[in-house]
């Protein structure tokens, strides 16, 4: 009978072959666990590094992140080369992620890009994000490993939220009250309130979902949920405030549905209490931070000013070159020829990542990105801790989280976790079906 990998594999170790001695199997398993733990630690440290240095304008920050990701990917492959196969997500959609940087290479080789320099930089950035996607899969193949990773994610998000709230009115644009950013306000380490909101959107559903189902630790996650939500309100991101509120309501409603008939009365009482406490804590922290900033932003001016014109220009660019695009990363240069209105500021992005993908890479590049993320949406509804990815996908319709590895790096990690969760679900189903067939076979044999 074939064993279930979900219960057998821990931190990415693959089952040893049957013809190896027992001692060799044990040594091989211990070696694999150590390699995956070290790789996971380095991956998270690099994601924290790029988030901590997001305010740095010099290229060394992003280059250091990319070099580090490529280095640990190469080291992992070299040390793990002896295994039979990697435990990666099933299906075609996750493999499309690895073709994203390849499209930029094709643009350079075929001379489809308006600027090969920008496209080369984009190829490296997308290559690093694809490597994050790969590494997250191999270090978190089972439920225990994924939950450990998600706990670290929530801890990091909580630290950032506390930092945002404590320096919101006192830092005067300085990260940690020390490092100047040139901006009047700073949100943790983010100089942009929308990027900060997108970062929190990824992790808020994790804390909310565990607040509904994690036993005595639920109260801690309820507290964390309130802090995360309040920090987005304090950052005064309009789209972020709307999306986080929808996340809040969606997860709570989903929790009521899924826990409608729990097995134990104690679980019913805990879930009901949490459903009441979480919104209360969020309201208390939001009241402390204050609604004034976000209220003023909603009343100040039309949120679609400039965004509307940038979007229409990006659509026009996609129509002009639907198959090849103008080259990854070339929107600021190519946009000038398609601008429908002059603005007294630099158009660095289309403020709609999906439209910019079609403009820079054409329809094929748009599909290479859209399909893997779209396929992950139903997985997120089955695993609500991943609904933050859906939220940021929606936020990308009015902003640009993808060009910031401080946000997109975590997005690709979350994408990998969702695909591995789906793979684990399928393995459990296959194992249950296999066990059912074997049981039916034994009954038939006994009856004979």
Short mmCIF file of C-alpha atoms in Angstrom, two decimals:
data_model
loop_
_atom_site.label_atom_id
_atom_site.label_comp_id
_atom_site.label_asym_id
_atom_site.label_seq_id
_atom_site.Cartn_x
_atom_site.Cartn_y
_atom_site.Cartn_z
CA UNK A 1 0.00 0.00 0.00
CA UNK A 2 1.37 3.41 -0.92
CA UNK A 3 1.88 5.75 2.02
CA UNK A 4 0.53 9.25 2.15
CA UNK A 5 3.29 11.81 1.57
CA UNK A 6 1.39 14.42 3.58
CA UNK A 7 1.89 12.52 6.81
CA UNK A 8 5.24 11.05 5.93
CA UNK A 9 7.19 14.01 4.59
CA UNK A 10 8.35 16.79 6.91
CA UNK A 11 10.06 20.04 5.85
CA UNK A 12 10.45 18.86 2.28
CA UNK A 13 12.23 15.53 2.77
CA UNK A 14 11.35 12.95 0.14
CA UNK A 15 10.84 9.29 1.03
CA UNK A 16 13.99 7.26 0.64
CA UNK A 17 14.10 4.38 -1.80
CA UNK A 18 13.25 0.96 -0.38
CA UNK A 19 16.52 -0.72 -1.29
CA UNK A 20 18.59 1.58 0.96
CA UNK A 21 19.59 0.44 4.46
CA UNK A 22 17.56 1.78 7.36
CA UNK A 23 20.49 3.84 8.64
CA UNK A 24 20.99 5.41 5.19
CA UNK A 25 17.31 6.32 5.07
CA UNK A 26 17.55 8.01 8.45
CA UNK A 27 20.70 9.89 7.51
CA UNK A 28 19.20 10.97 4.19
CA UNK A 29 16.03 12.20 5.94
CA UNK A 30 18.01 14.17 8.55
CA UNK A 31 20.15 15.72 5.85
CA UNK A 32 17.08 16.77 3.87
CA UNK A 33 15.43 18.30 6.93
CA UNK A 34 18.52 20.32 7.80
CA UNK A 35 18.87 21.55 4.22
CA UNK A 36 15.22 22.64 4.06
CA UNK A 37 15.28 24.37 7.43
CA UNK A 38 18.42 26.33 6.49
CA UNK A 39 16.99 27.16 3.05
CA UNK A 40 13.68 28.31 4.54
CA UNK A 41 15.48 30.48 7.10
CA UNK A 42 17.63 32.13 4.43
CA UNK A 43 14.62 32.70 2.17
CA UNK A 44 12.66 34.43 4.92
CA UNK A 45 15.69 36.50 5.92
CA UNK A 46 16.08 37.72 2.35
CA UNK A 47 12.37 38.60 2.14
CA UNK A 48 12.73 40.51 5.40
CA UNK A 49 15.83 42.23 4.01
CA UNK A 50 14.09 43.48 0.87
CA UNK A 51 11.13 44.64 2.99
CA UNK A 52 13.41 46.43 5.45
CA UNK A 53 15.27 48.21 2.64
CA UNK A 54 12.26 49.08 0.45
CA UNK A 55 12.82 52.79 1.17
CA UNK A 56 16.38 52.66 -0.26
CA UNK A 57 16.59 54.18 -3.75
CA UNK A 58 20.08 52.86 -4.53
CA UNK A 59 20.31 49.71 -6.64
CA UNK A 60 22.38 47.80 -4.08
CA UNK A 61 19.28 46.95 -2.06
CA UNK A 62 17.35 45.21 -4.81
CA UNK A 63 20.53 43.73 -6.32
CA UNK A 64 21.51 42.22 -2.97
CA UNK A 65 18.10 40.59 -2.65
CA UNK A 66 18.26 39.12 -6.16
CA UNK A 67 21.83 37.87 -5.78
CA UNK A 68 20.93 36.27 -2.45
CA UNK A 69 17.88 34.49 -3.89
CA UNK A 70 19.83 33.18 -6.88
CA UNK A 71 22.65 32.05 -4.58
CA UNK A 72 20.51 30.03 -2.18
CA UNK A 73 18.60 28.53 -5.13
CA UNK A 74 21.86 27.36 -6.69
CA UNK A 75 23.14 26.02 -3.37
CA UNK A 76 19.90 24.15 -2.73
CA UNK A 77 19.94 22.56 -6.18
CA UNK A 78 23.60 21.51 -5.81
CA UNK A 79 23.14 20.00 -2.35
CA UNK A 80 19.85 18.36 -3.30
CA UNK A 81 20.91 17.05 -6.68
CA UNK A 82 21.03 13.44 -5.45
CA UNK A 83 17.33 13.13 -4.77
CA UNK A 84 15.02 11.34 -7.14
CA UNK A 85 12.69 14.32 -7.62
CA UNK A 86 11.56 17.53 -5.95
CA UNK A 87 8.24 17.72 -4.20
CA UNK A 88 6.67 20.46 -6.33
CA UNK A 89 3.09 21.55 -6.98
CA UNK A 90 1.13 19.60 -9.54
CA UNK A 91 -0.52 21.03 -12.63
CA UNK A 92 0.42 23.25 -15.55
CA UNK A 93 -0.40 26.62 -13.96
CA UNK A 94 2.47 26.65 -11.39
CA UNK A 95 5.00 25.82 -14.10
CA UNK A 96 3.99 28.92 -16.06
CA UNK A 97 5.66 30.99 -13.32
CA UNK A 98 9.08 29.87 -14.56
CA UNK A 99 8.28 31.12 -18.08
CA UNK A 100 7.67 34.69 -16.89
CA UNK A 101 11.36 35.78 -16.96
CA UNK A 102 11.88 33.70 -20.12
CA UNK A 103 9.49 36.01 -21.98
CA UNK A 104 11.76 38.97 -21.23
CA UNK A 105 14.75 37.02 -22.55
CA UNK A 106 12.80 36.33 -25.75
CA UNK A 107 12.01 40.04 -26.10
CA UNK A 108 15.71 40.90 -25.86
CA UNK A 109 16.82 38.19 -28.30
CA UNK A 110 14.08 39.03 -30.82
CA UNK A 111 14.64 42.81 -30.42
CA UNK A 112 11.04 43.39 -29.37
CA UNK A 113 11.92 45.68 -26.48
CA UNK A 114 12.18 49.45 -26.64
CA UNK A 115 15.02 49.38 -24.08
CA UNK A 116 17.08 46.25 -23.50
CA UNK A 117 18.60 47.71 -20.30
CA UNK A 118 15.24 47.97 -18.52
CA UNK A 119 14.14 44.59 -19.85
CA UNK A 120 17.32 42.91 -18.58
CA UNK A 121 16.66 44.36 -15.12
CA UNK A 122 13.10 43.08 -15.25
CA UNK A 123 14.27 39.61 -16.29
CA UNK A 124 16.46 39.46 -13.17
CA UNK A 125 13.62 40.67 -10.97
CA UNK A 126 11.09 38.19 -12.35
CA UNK A 127 13.73 35.46 -12.20
CA UNK A 128 14.25 36.15 -8.48
CA UNK A 129 10.48 36.01 -7.88
CA UNK A 130 10.26 32.69 -9.75
CA UNK A 131 13.09 31.41 -7.54
CA UNK A 132 11.14 32.49 -4.43
CA UNK A 133 8.18 30.51 -5.78
CA UNK A 134 10.38 27.42 -6.29
CA UNK A 135 12.11 27.62 -2.90
CA UNK A 136 8.85 28.08 -1.01
CA UNK A 137 7.47 24.91 -2.57
CA UNK A 138 10.44 22.73 -1.66
CA UNK A 139 10.67 23.95 1.95
CA UNK A 140 6.93 23.76 2.72
CA UNK A 141 5.53 20.58 1.14
CA UNK A 142 3.20 19.55 3.99
CA UNK A 143 0.73 21.14 6.37
CA UNK A 144 3.08 21.30 9.36
CA UNK A 145 5.78 23.06 7.37
CA UNK A 146 3.30 25.48 5.80
CA UNK A 147 1.86 26.43 9.17
CA UNK A 148 5.34 27.08 10.53
CA UNK A 149 6.07 29.37 7.59
CA UNK A 150 2.74 31.17 7.96
CA UNK A 151 3.37 31.76 11.66
CA UNK A 152 6.65 33.44 10.81
CA UNK A 153 4.85 35.55 8.18
CA UNK A 154 2.29 36.72 10.73
CA UNK A 155 5.01 37.55 13.25
CA UNK A 156 6.87 39.67 10.67
CA UNK A 157 3.67 41.46 9.65
CA UNK A 158 2.86 42.18 13.29
CA UNK A 159 6.30 43.70 13.87
CA UNK A 160 5.82 45.91 10.81
CA UNK A 161 2.34 46.96 11.96
CA UNK A 162 3.57 47.90 15.44
CA UNK A 163 6.45 49.84 13.89
CA UNK A 164 4.03 51.63 11.56
CA UNK A 165 1.73 52.64 14.41
CA UNK A 166 4.51 53.79 16.74
CA UNK A 167 6.30 55.97 14.20
CA UNK A 168 3.25 57.13 12.25
CA UNK A 169 3.04 60.57 13.87
CA UNK A 170 6.58 60.92 15.20
CA UNK A 171 9.10 59.73 12.60
CA UNK A 172 8.78 62.75 10.25
CA UNK A 173 9.59 60.59 7.22
CA UNK A 174 12.52 58.75 8.85
CA UNK A 175 12.56 54.96 9.00
CA UNK A 176 13.21 53.90 12.62
CA UNK A 177 13.43 57.65 13.32
CA UNK A 178 16.98 57.52 11.86
CA UNK A 179 17.09 56.91 8.11
CA UNK A 180 15.63 59.73 5.98
CA UNK A 181 13.44 58.77 3.03
CA UNK A 182 12.68 62.17 1.50
CA UNK A 183 8.96 61.61 2.07
CA UNK A 184 6.82 63.44 4.64
CA UNK A 185 5.46 60.18 6.08
CA UNK A 186 6.72 56.64 6.36
CA UNK A 187 4.79 53.45 7.13
CA UNK A 188 7.07 50.99 8.94
CA UNK A 189 9.79 50.79 6.26
CA UNK A 190 7.49 51.67 3.33
CA UNK A 191 7.52 55.23 2.00
CA UNK A 192 4.32 54.45 0.07
CA UNK A 193 1.10 53.90 2.02
CA UNK A 194 -0.43 51.74 -0.73
CA UNK A 195 2.52 49.34 -0.82
CA UNK A 196 2.35 49.07 2.96
CA UNK A 197 -1.38 48.30 2.80
CA UNK A 198 -0.74 45.60 0.18
CA UNK A 199 1.88 44.04 2.44
CA UNK A 200 -0.59 43.86 5.35
CA UNK A 201 -3.42 42.63 3.11
CA UNK A 202 -1.42 39.47 2.44
CA UNK A 203 -1.19 38.50 6.10
CA UNK A 204 -4.40 39.82 7.69
CA UNK A 205 -6.48 36.77 6.59
CA UNK A 206 -3.92 34.42 8.19
CA UNK A 207 -4.34 36.05 11.59
CA UNK A 208 -8.12 36.28 11.16
CA UNK A 209 -8.52 32.64 10.15
CA UNK A 210 -6.37 31.35 12.98
CA UNK A 211 -8.26 33.56 15.40
CA UNK A 212 -11.32 31.48 14.48
CA UNK A 213 -9.75 28.03 14.72
CA UNK A 214 -6.54 27.93 16.73
CA UNK A 215 -7.81 27.02 20.20
CA UNK A 216 -6.46 28.99 23.16
CA UNK A 217 -4.07 30.91 20.86
CA UNK A 218 -7.08 32.41 19.08
CA UNK A 219 -7.10 35.39 21.43
CA UNK A 220 -3.55 36.26 20.46
CA UNK A 221 -4.40 36.12 16.77
CA UNK A 222 -7.50 38.24 17.43
CA UNK A 223 -5.26 40.88 18.99
CA UNK A 224 -2.87 40.68 16.05
CA UNK A 225 -5.77 41.07 13.60
CA UNK A 226 -6.84 44.28 15.30
CA UNK A 227 -3.32 45.71 15.15
CA UNK A 228 -2.88 44.82 11.46
CA UNK A 229 -6.22 46.34 10.49
CA UNK A 230 -5.66 49.52 12.50
CA UNK A 231 -2.24 50.06 10.93
CA UNK A 232 -3.78 50.11 7.44
CA UNK A 233 -6.39 52.63 8.58
CA UNK A 234 -3.61 54.74 10.08
CA UNK A 235 -1.63 54.54 6.84
CA UNK A 236 -4.62 56.16 5.09
CA UNK A 237 -4.65 53.98 2.00
CA UNK A 238 -8.14 54.25 0.55
CA UNK A 239 -8.02 51.03 -1.45
CA UNK A 240 -6.21 49.32 1.42
CA UNK A 241 -8.89 50.36 3.93
CA UNK A 242 -11.69 49.09 1.68
CA UNK A 243 -9.95 45.81 0.85
CA UNK A 244 -8.94 45.07 4.46
CA UNK A 245 -12.51 45.74 5.58
CA UNK A 246 -13.80 43.33 2.94
CA UNK A 247 -11.18 40.79 4.05
CA UNK A 248 -12.33 41.20 7.63
CA UNK A 249 -15.98 40.62 6.79
CA UNK A 250 -15.30 37.81 4.32
CA UNK A 251 -13.16 35.75 6.70
CA UNK A 252 -15.57 36.26 9.59
CA UNK A 253 -18.56 35.22 7.47
CA UNK A 254 -16.63 32.25 6.13
CA UNK A 255 -15.76 31.33 9.70
CA UNK A 256 -19.44 31.41 10.67
CA UNK A 257 -20.31 29.15 7.73
CA UNK A 258 -17.55 26.61 8.24
CA UNK A 259 -18.03 26.48 12.03
CA UNK A 260 -21.80 26.48 11.84
CA UNK A 261 -22.08 22.96 13.24
CA UNK A 262 -18.89 22.25 15.15
CA UNK A 263 -18.31 18.88 16.76
CA UNK A 264 -17.98 20.25 20.29
CA UNK A 265 -19.91 22.87 22.21
CA UNK A 266 -16.64 24.35 23.45
CA UNK A 267 -15.58 25.03 19.86
CA UNK A 268 -18.91 26.73 19.19
CA UNK A 269 -18.49 29.02 22.18
CA UNK A 270 -14.88 29.81 21.24
CA UNK A 271 -15.78 30.61 17.65
CA UNK A 272 -18.72 32.80 18.69
CA UNK A 273 -16.59 34.68 21.19
CA UNK A 274 -13.85 35.23 18.62
CA UNK A 275 -16.35 36.49 16.03
CA UNK A 276 -17.38 39.14 18.55
CA UNK A 277 -13.95 39.98 19.94
CA UNK A 278 -12.04 40.39 16.65
CA UNK A 279 -14.20 43.26 15.28
CA UNK A 280 -14.22 44.89 18.71
CA UNK A 281 -10.44 44.84 18.94
CA UNK A 282 -10.14 46.19 15.40
CA UNK A 283 -12.56 49.01 16.26
CA UNK A 284 -10.65 49.86 19.46
CA UNK A 285 -7.27 50.03 17.75
CA UNK A 286 -8.75 51.97 14.85
CA UNK A 287 -10.30 54.47 17.28
CA UNK A 288 -6.88 54.92 18.92
CA UNK A 289 -5.19 55.54 15.57
CA UNK A 290 -8.04 57.73 14.36
CA UNK A 291 -10.19 57.88 11.23
CA UNK A 292 -9.24 61.47 10.40
CA UNK A 293 -6.43 60.74 7.95
CA UNK A 294 -8.30 58.17 5.90
CA UNK A 295 -11.51 60.27 5.99
CA UNK A 296 -9.63 63.29 4.62
CA UNK A 297 -8.16 61.22 1.79
CA UNK A 298 -11.60 60.01 0.73
CA UNK A 299 -12.91 63.57 0.67
CA UNK A 300 -9.88 65.30 -0.81
CA UNK A 301 -9.98 64.43 -4.52
CA UNK A 302 -11.00 61.88 -7.12
CA UNK A 303 -8.98 58.69 -6.46
CA UNK A 304 -8.94 57.92 -10.20
CA UNK A 305 -7.18 61.15 -11.20
CA UNK A 306 -4.19 60.18 -13.41
CA UNK A 307 -4.87 56.47 -12.82
CA UNK A 308 -7.66 56.56 -15.38
CA UNK A 309 -5.45 58.19 -18.02
CA UNK A 310 -2.51 55.87 -17.30
CA UNK A 311 -4.77 52.84 -17.62
CA UNK A 312 -6.23 53.97 -20.96
CA UNK A 313 -2.73 54.64 -22.29
CA UNK A 314 -1.58 51.17 -21.20
CA UNK A 315 -4.58 49.60 -22.94
CA UNK A 316 -3.74 51.51 -26.10
CA UNK A 317 -0.13 50.27 -25.89
CA UNK A 318 -1.38 46.68 -25.58
CA UNK A 319 -3.57 47.16 -28.65
CA UNK A 320 -0.64 48.47 -30.67
CA UNK A 321 1.60 45.47 -29.85
CA UNK A 322 -0.67 42.69 -28.59
CA UNK A 323 1.76 39.82 -29.26
CA UNK A 324 5.15 41.27 -28.35
CA UNK A 325 4.62 44.26 -26.09
CA UNK A 326 7.05 47.15 -25.82
CA UNK A 327 9.48 45.33 -23.54
CA UNK A 328 9.37 44.47 -19.85
CA UNK A 329 10.02 47.52 -17.71
CA UNK A 330 9.70 50.02 -20.58
CA UNK A 331 6.30 51.51 -19.68
CA UNK A 332 7.76 54.87 -18.50
CA UNK A 333 9.56 55.34 -21.83
CA UNK A 334 6.91 53.96 -24.20
CA UNK A 335 4.05 55.68 -22.36
CA UNK A 336 5.04 59.13 -23.62
CA UNK A 337 3.95 58.22 -27.15
CA UNK A 338 0.52 57.07 -25.97
CA UNK A 339 -0.24 59.63 -23.25
CA UNK A 340 -3.73 61.09 -23.57
CA UNK A 341 -3.12 63.87 -21.04
CA UNK A 342 -0.08 65.72 -19.71
CA UNK A 343 0.64 65.63 -15.96
CA UNK A 344 3.25 67.59 -14.01
CA UNK A 345 4.76 64.39 -12.62
CA UNK A 346 6.60 61.31 -13.87
CA UNK A 347 4.53 58.28 -14.91
CA UNK A 348 6.64 55.48 -13.44
CA UNK A 349 3.86 52.88 -13.62
CA UNK A 350 0.37 52.49 -15.05
CA UNK A 351 -1.16 52.19 -11.54
CA UNK A 352 -2.74 49.01 -12.85
CA UNK A 353 -0.27 46.16 -12.94
CA UNK A 354 -2.43 43.93 -15.13
CA UNK A 355 -2.74 46.62 -17.82
CA UNK A 356 0.98 47.33 -17.57
CA UNK A 357 1.78 43.63 -18.04
CA UNK A 358 -0.19 43.65 -21.30
CA UNK A 359 1.52 46.86 -22.44
CA UNK A 360 5.06 45.72 -21.60
CA UNK A 361 4.80 42.07 -22.60
CA UNK A 362 1.72 41.77 -24.74
CA UNK A 363 -1.11 39.30 -24.23
CA UNK A 364 1.22 36.26 -23.86
CA UNK A 365 3.06 37.83 -20.92
CA UNK A 366 -0.22 38.92 -19.35
CA UNK A 367 -1.49 35.33 -19.52
CA UNK A 368 1.76 33.92 -18.08
CA UNK A 369 1.12 36.02 -14.97
CA UNK A 370 -2.66 36.01 -14.84
CA UNK A 371 -3.24 32.25 -15.17
CA UNK A 372 -1.15 31.10 -12.15
CA UNK A 373 -2.73 33.74 -9.93
CA UNK A 374 -6.26 33.18 -11.25
CA UNK A 375 -6.01 29.42 -10.68
CA UNK A 376 -4.97 30.15 -7.07
CA UNK A 377 -8.22 32.05 -6.34
CA UNK A 378 -10.46 28.98 -5.76
CA UNK A 379 -7.64 27.40 -3.72
CA UNK A 380 -7.66 30.48 -1.48
CA UNK A 381 -11.37 30.07 -0.83
CA UNK A 382 -10.75 26.49 0.27
CA UNK A 383 -7.83 27.67 2.43
CA UNK A 384 -8.94 31.12 3.68
CA UNK A 385 -5.51 31.97 5.12
CA UNK A 386 -4.51 32.58 1.47
CA UNK A 387 -7.25 35.10 0.69
CA UNK A 388 -4.73 37.90 1.13
CA UNK A 389 -3.30 36.98 -2.26
CA UNK A 390 -6.71 37.56 -3.85
CA UNK A 391 -6.89 40.92 -2.07
CA UNK A 392 -3.55 42.09 -3.46
CA UNK A 393 -4.52 40.89 -6.93
CA UNK A 394 -7.51 43.23 -6.70
CA UNK A 395 -5.39 46.04 -5.30
CA UNK A 396 -3.10 45.63 -8.33
CA UNK A 397 -5.98 46.95 -10.47
CA UNK A 398 -5.42 50.44 -9.02
CA UNK A 399 -1.78 50.31 -7.91
CA UNK A 400 1.53 48.52 -8.53
CA UNK A 401 2.47 45.90 -5.91
CA UNK A 402 4.26 43.59 -8.39
CA UNK A 403 7.25 45.88 -9.15
CA UNK A 404 8.08 46.01 -5.41
CA UNK A 405 9.80 42.78 -4.25
CA UNK A 406 9.00 43.92 -0.70
CA UNK A 407 5.41 43.02 -1.64
CA UNK A 408 5.66 40.72 -4.66
CA UNK A 409 8.28 38.50 -3.02
CA UNK A 410 5.77 37.62 -0.30
CA UNK A 411 3.06 37.26 -2.97
CA UNK A 412 4.99 34.58 -4.83
CA UNK A 413 5.75 32.81 -1.55
CA UNK A 414 2.03 32.83 -0.69
CA UNK A 415 1.20 31.62 -4.21
CA UNK A 416 3.55 28.66 -3.73
CA UNK A 417 2.00 27.82 -0.35
CA UNK A 418 -1.48 27.74 -1.88
CA UNK A 419 -0.40 25.45 -4.71
CA UNK A 420 1.31 23.11 -2.25
CA UNK A 421 -1.87 23.07 -0.14
CA UNK A 422 -3.84 22.00 -3.22
CA UNK A 423 -1.26 19.32 -4.02
CA UNK A 424 -1.52 17.99 -0.47
CA UNK A 425 -5.32 17.92 -0.73
CA UNK A 426 -5.11 15.87 -3.91
CA UNK A 427 -2.66 13.42 -2.36
CA UNK A 428 -4.96 12.87 0.61
CA UNK A 429 -7.87 12.24 -1.75
CA UNK A 430 -5.83 9.80 -3.82
CA UNK A 431 -4.67 8.02 -0.68
CA UNK A 432 -8.24 7.76 0.62
CA UNK A 433 -9.47 6.42 -2.72
CA UNK A 434 -6.60 3.93 -2.85
CA UNK A 435 -7.35 2.77 0.69
CA UNK A 436 -11.03 2.43 -0.19
CA UNK A 437 -10.24 0.28 -3.22
CA UNK A 438 -7.94 -1.94 -1.17
CA UNK A 439 -10.58 -2.33 1.54
CA UNK A 440 -13.18 -3.24 -1.08
CA UNK A 441 -10.75 -5.76 -2.58
CA UNK A 442 -10.17 -7.39 0.80
CA UNK A 443 -13.94 -7.68 1.38
CA UNK A 444 -14.41 -9.37 -1.98
CA UNK A 445 -11.51 -11.72 -1.32
CA UNK A 446 -12.92 -12.62 2.13
CA UNK A 447 -16.36 -13.27 0.68
CA UNK A 448 -14.85 -15.73 -1.76
#
